[in-house]
Amino acid sequence: MVDLRSDTVTRPTPAMREAMAYAEVGDDVFGDDPTVLRLEARAAEMFGHEAALFAPSGTMANQIALQLHVPAGGELLAGGDAHVVTYELGAAAALGGISTRTWPSAGAELDVEQIAAMIRPLGYPSVPTRAIAVEQTHNLGGGTVVPLSVLRDLRGLSDRTGVGLHCDGARIWHAAVADGVSLADYGSLFDTLSVCLSKGLGAPVGSLIIGSRDKMTQARVIRKRLGGGMRQVGILAAAGLHALEHHIDRLADDHARARRLAEALAPHGVVDPAAVRTNIVLLDLSKSTLDAPALTALAAEQGVLISPMLPSIARVITHLDIDDAGLDRTIDVLSGLLRSA
Ligand SMILES: Cc1ncc(COP(=O)(O)O)c(C=O)c1O
């Protein structure tokens, strides 16, 4: 099987497993796990912030950050197809009492003036806007990257209005590699970031919330309340440290493979290679006789796994466990199916 459903399907490498096996551990709820502390310090340093907190998942990291910014009854602004809106199962409302208002999403294309016009001030009787969340890279947008200049404008908006700025940076590593922007530059533009070690970087589990020391002290309380306090979790933090050390620069290989796939499938009219910026390729099947579930099922019969994201959009993701031979096989299978569609 060649599994391109997500970059979360990677398995830890032998070197990562070895780092995990020999990790020094302690009870992290007591703040005693030296490997977790090292991971948190390293992540904070990479993004130029004071502190970081290890969390079991990207969803929990996002939700902790949103609760840091938005008290119950307050409002979050986000894109309509942001992960925090679409795939976190209503957690902001269900767990944080947070009201969400969305701008019409076009992936990573943000209109800062439109967002500015949506902000509602503190005070009776309207719902006060307390945070804006931006996704980098944008998953449903096809791994697209919000340009640094746009993020700088958003930072200015946040400074002028006092509305918090959070980055769902599950795949921010990809943006850094694709645009040649440092993680510290991204870090300087956000009050909080959530980043994932388990998407493309090859760690089996783990995300981090990054921000000020004060915010991370509060984040620790929210994490425990959500059931995310973990004990000898240095075993997982060791995988994360290994991922940060060894698996960021190589993301350029995943981007090159994604582009090669897009170029090979472009003649079938399902993808514009210029739109592929990182490791996600969206196939637009609206003009094909195959819809996304049908293409997915037929490809699976030939050992290639992809995701039907929407009825007419299939998603293909390259990652650490996809090599050139796997990509060649994928191109053969998908080209064959699209040719006969
Ligand atoms: C952009 C984005 N944010 C957050 C998450 C949530 O991560 P997790 O699945 O670890 O909860 C994902 C998961 O795919 C994602 O794509």
Coordinates of N, CA, C and O in Angstrom, one line a residue, residues 37-53 187-188 190-193 209-217:
L37 N 10.7 18.9 29.3 CA 11.2 20.3 29.5 C 12.2 20.7 28.4 O 12.1 21.9 27.9
R38 N 13.0 19.8 27.9 CA 13.9 20.1 26.8 C 13.2 20.4 25.6 O 13.5 21.3 24.8
L39 N 12.2 19.6 25.3 CA 11.4 19.8 24.1 C 10.7 21.2 24.1 O 10.7 21.9 23.1
E40 N 10.1 21.5 25.3 CA 9.3 22.7 25.4 C 10.3 23.9 25.2 O 10.0 24.9 24.5
A41 N 11.5 23.8 25.8 CA 12.5 24.9 25.7 C 12.9 25.1 24.3 O 13.1 26.2 23.8
R42 N 13.1 24.0 23.6 CA 13.6 24.0 22.2 C 12.6 24.6 21.3 O 12.9 25.5 20.5
A43 N 11.3 24.2 21.5 CA 10.3 24.8 20.6 C 10.1 26.3 20.9 O 10.0 27.1 19.9
A44 N 10.1 26.7 22.2 CA 10.0 28.1 22.5 C 11.1 28.9 21.8 O 10.9 29.9 21.2
E45 N 12.3 28.3 21.9 CA 13.5 29.0 21.3 C 13.4 29.1 19.8 O 13.6 30.2 19.2
M46 N 12.9 28.1 19.2 CA 12.8 28.1 17.7 C 11.9 29.2 17.2 O 12.1 29.8 16.2
F47 N 10.8 29.4 18.0 CA 9.8 30.4 17.6 C 10.0 31.8 18.3 O 9.2 32.7 18.1
G48 N 11.1 31.9 19.1 CA 11.4 33.2 19.7 C 10.4 33.6 20.8 O 10.2 34.8 21.0
H49 N 9.8 32.6 21.4 CA 8.9 32.9 22.5 C 9.5 32.5 23.8 O 10.5 31.8 23.9
E50 N 8.8 32.9 24.9 CA 9.4 32.5 26.3 C 9.2 31.1 26.7 O 10.0 30.5 27.4
A51 N 8.0 30.5 26.2 CA 7.7 29.2 26.8 C 6.9 28.4 25.8 O 6.3 28.9 24.8
A52 N 6.8 27.1 26.1 CA 5.9 26.2 25.3 C 5.4 25.1 26.2 O 5.9 24.9 27.3
L53 N 4.3 24.5 25.8 CA 3.7 23.4 26.6 C 3.4 22.2 25.7 O 2.7 22.4 24.6
G187 N 7.0 33.2 14.6 CA 6.7 33.3 16.0 C 6.5 34.7 16.5 O 5.6 35.0 17.3
S188 N 7.3 35.7 15.9 CA 7.2 37.1 16.4 C 5.8 37.7 16.0 O 5.5 38.8 16.6
F190 N 2.7 36.2 16.2 CA 1.6 35.6 16.9 C 1.7 35.7 18.4 O 2.8 35.6 18.9
D191 N 0.5 35.8 19.0 CA 0.6 35.8 20.5 C 0.7 34.3 21.0 O 1.3 34.1 22.0
T192 N 0.0 33.4 20.2 CA 0.2 32.0 20.5 C 0.3 31.2 19.2 O -0.3 31.7 18.2
L193 N 0.9 30.1 19.3 CA 0.9 29.2 18.1 C 0.7 27.8 18.6 O 1.1 27.5 19.8
I209 N 1.9 24.1 22.4 CA 1.4 25.5 22.4 C 2.6 26.3 22.7 O 3.4 26.0 23.6
I210 N 2.7 27.5 22.1 CA 3.9 28.3 22.3 C 3.4 29.8 22.5 O 2.4 30.2 21.9
G211 N 4.0 30.4 23.5 CA 3.6 31.8 23.8 C 4.4 32.3 25.0 O 5.5 31.9 25.2
S212 N 3.8 33.3 25.7 CA 4.5 33.9 26.8 C 4.5 33.0 28.0 O 3.7 32.0 28.1
R213 N 5.4 33.2 29.0 CA 5.5 32.4 30.2 C 4.2 32.4 30.9 O 3.6 31.4 31.3
D214 N 3.6 33.6 31.0 CA 2.3 33.8 31.7 C 1.2 32.9 31.1 O 0.5 32.2 31.7
K215 N 1.2 33.0 29.8 CA 0.1 32.3 29.0 C 0.3 30.8 29.2 O -0.6 30.0 29.3
M216 N 1.6 30.3 29.2 CA 1.8 28.9 29.3 C 1.5 28.4 30.7 O 1.1 27.2 30.9
T217 N 1.7 29.2 31.7 CA 1.3 28.8 33.1 C -0.3 28.6 33.1 O -0.7 27.6 33.6

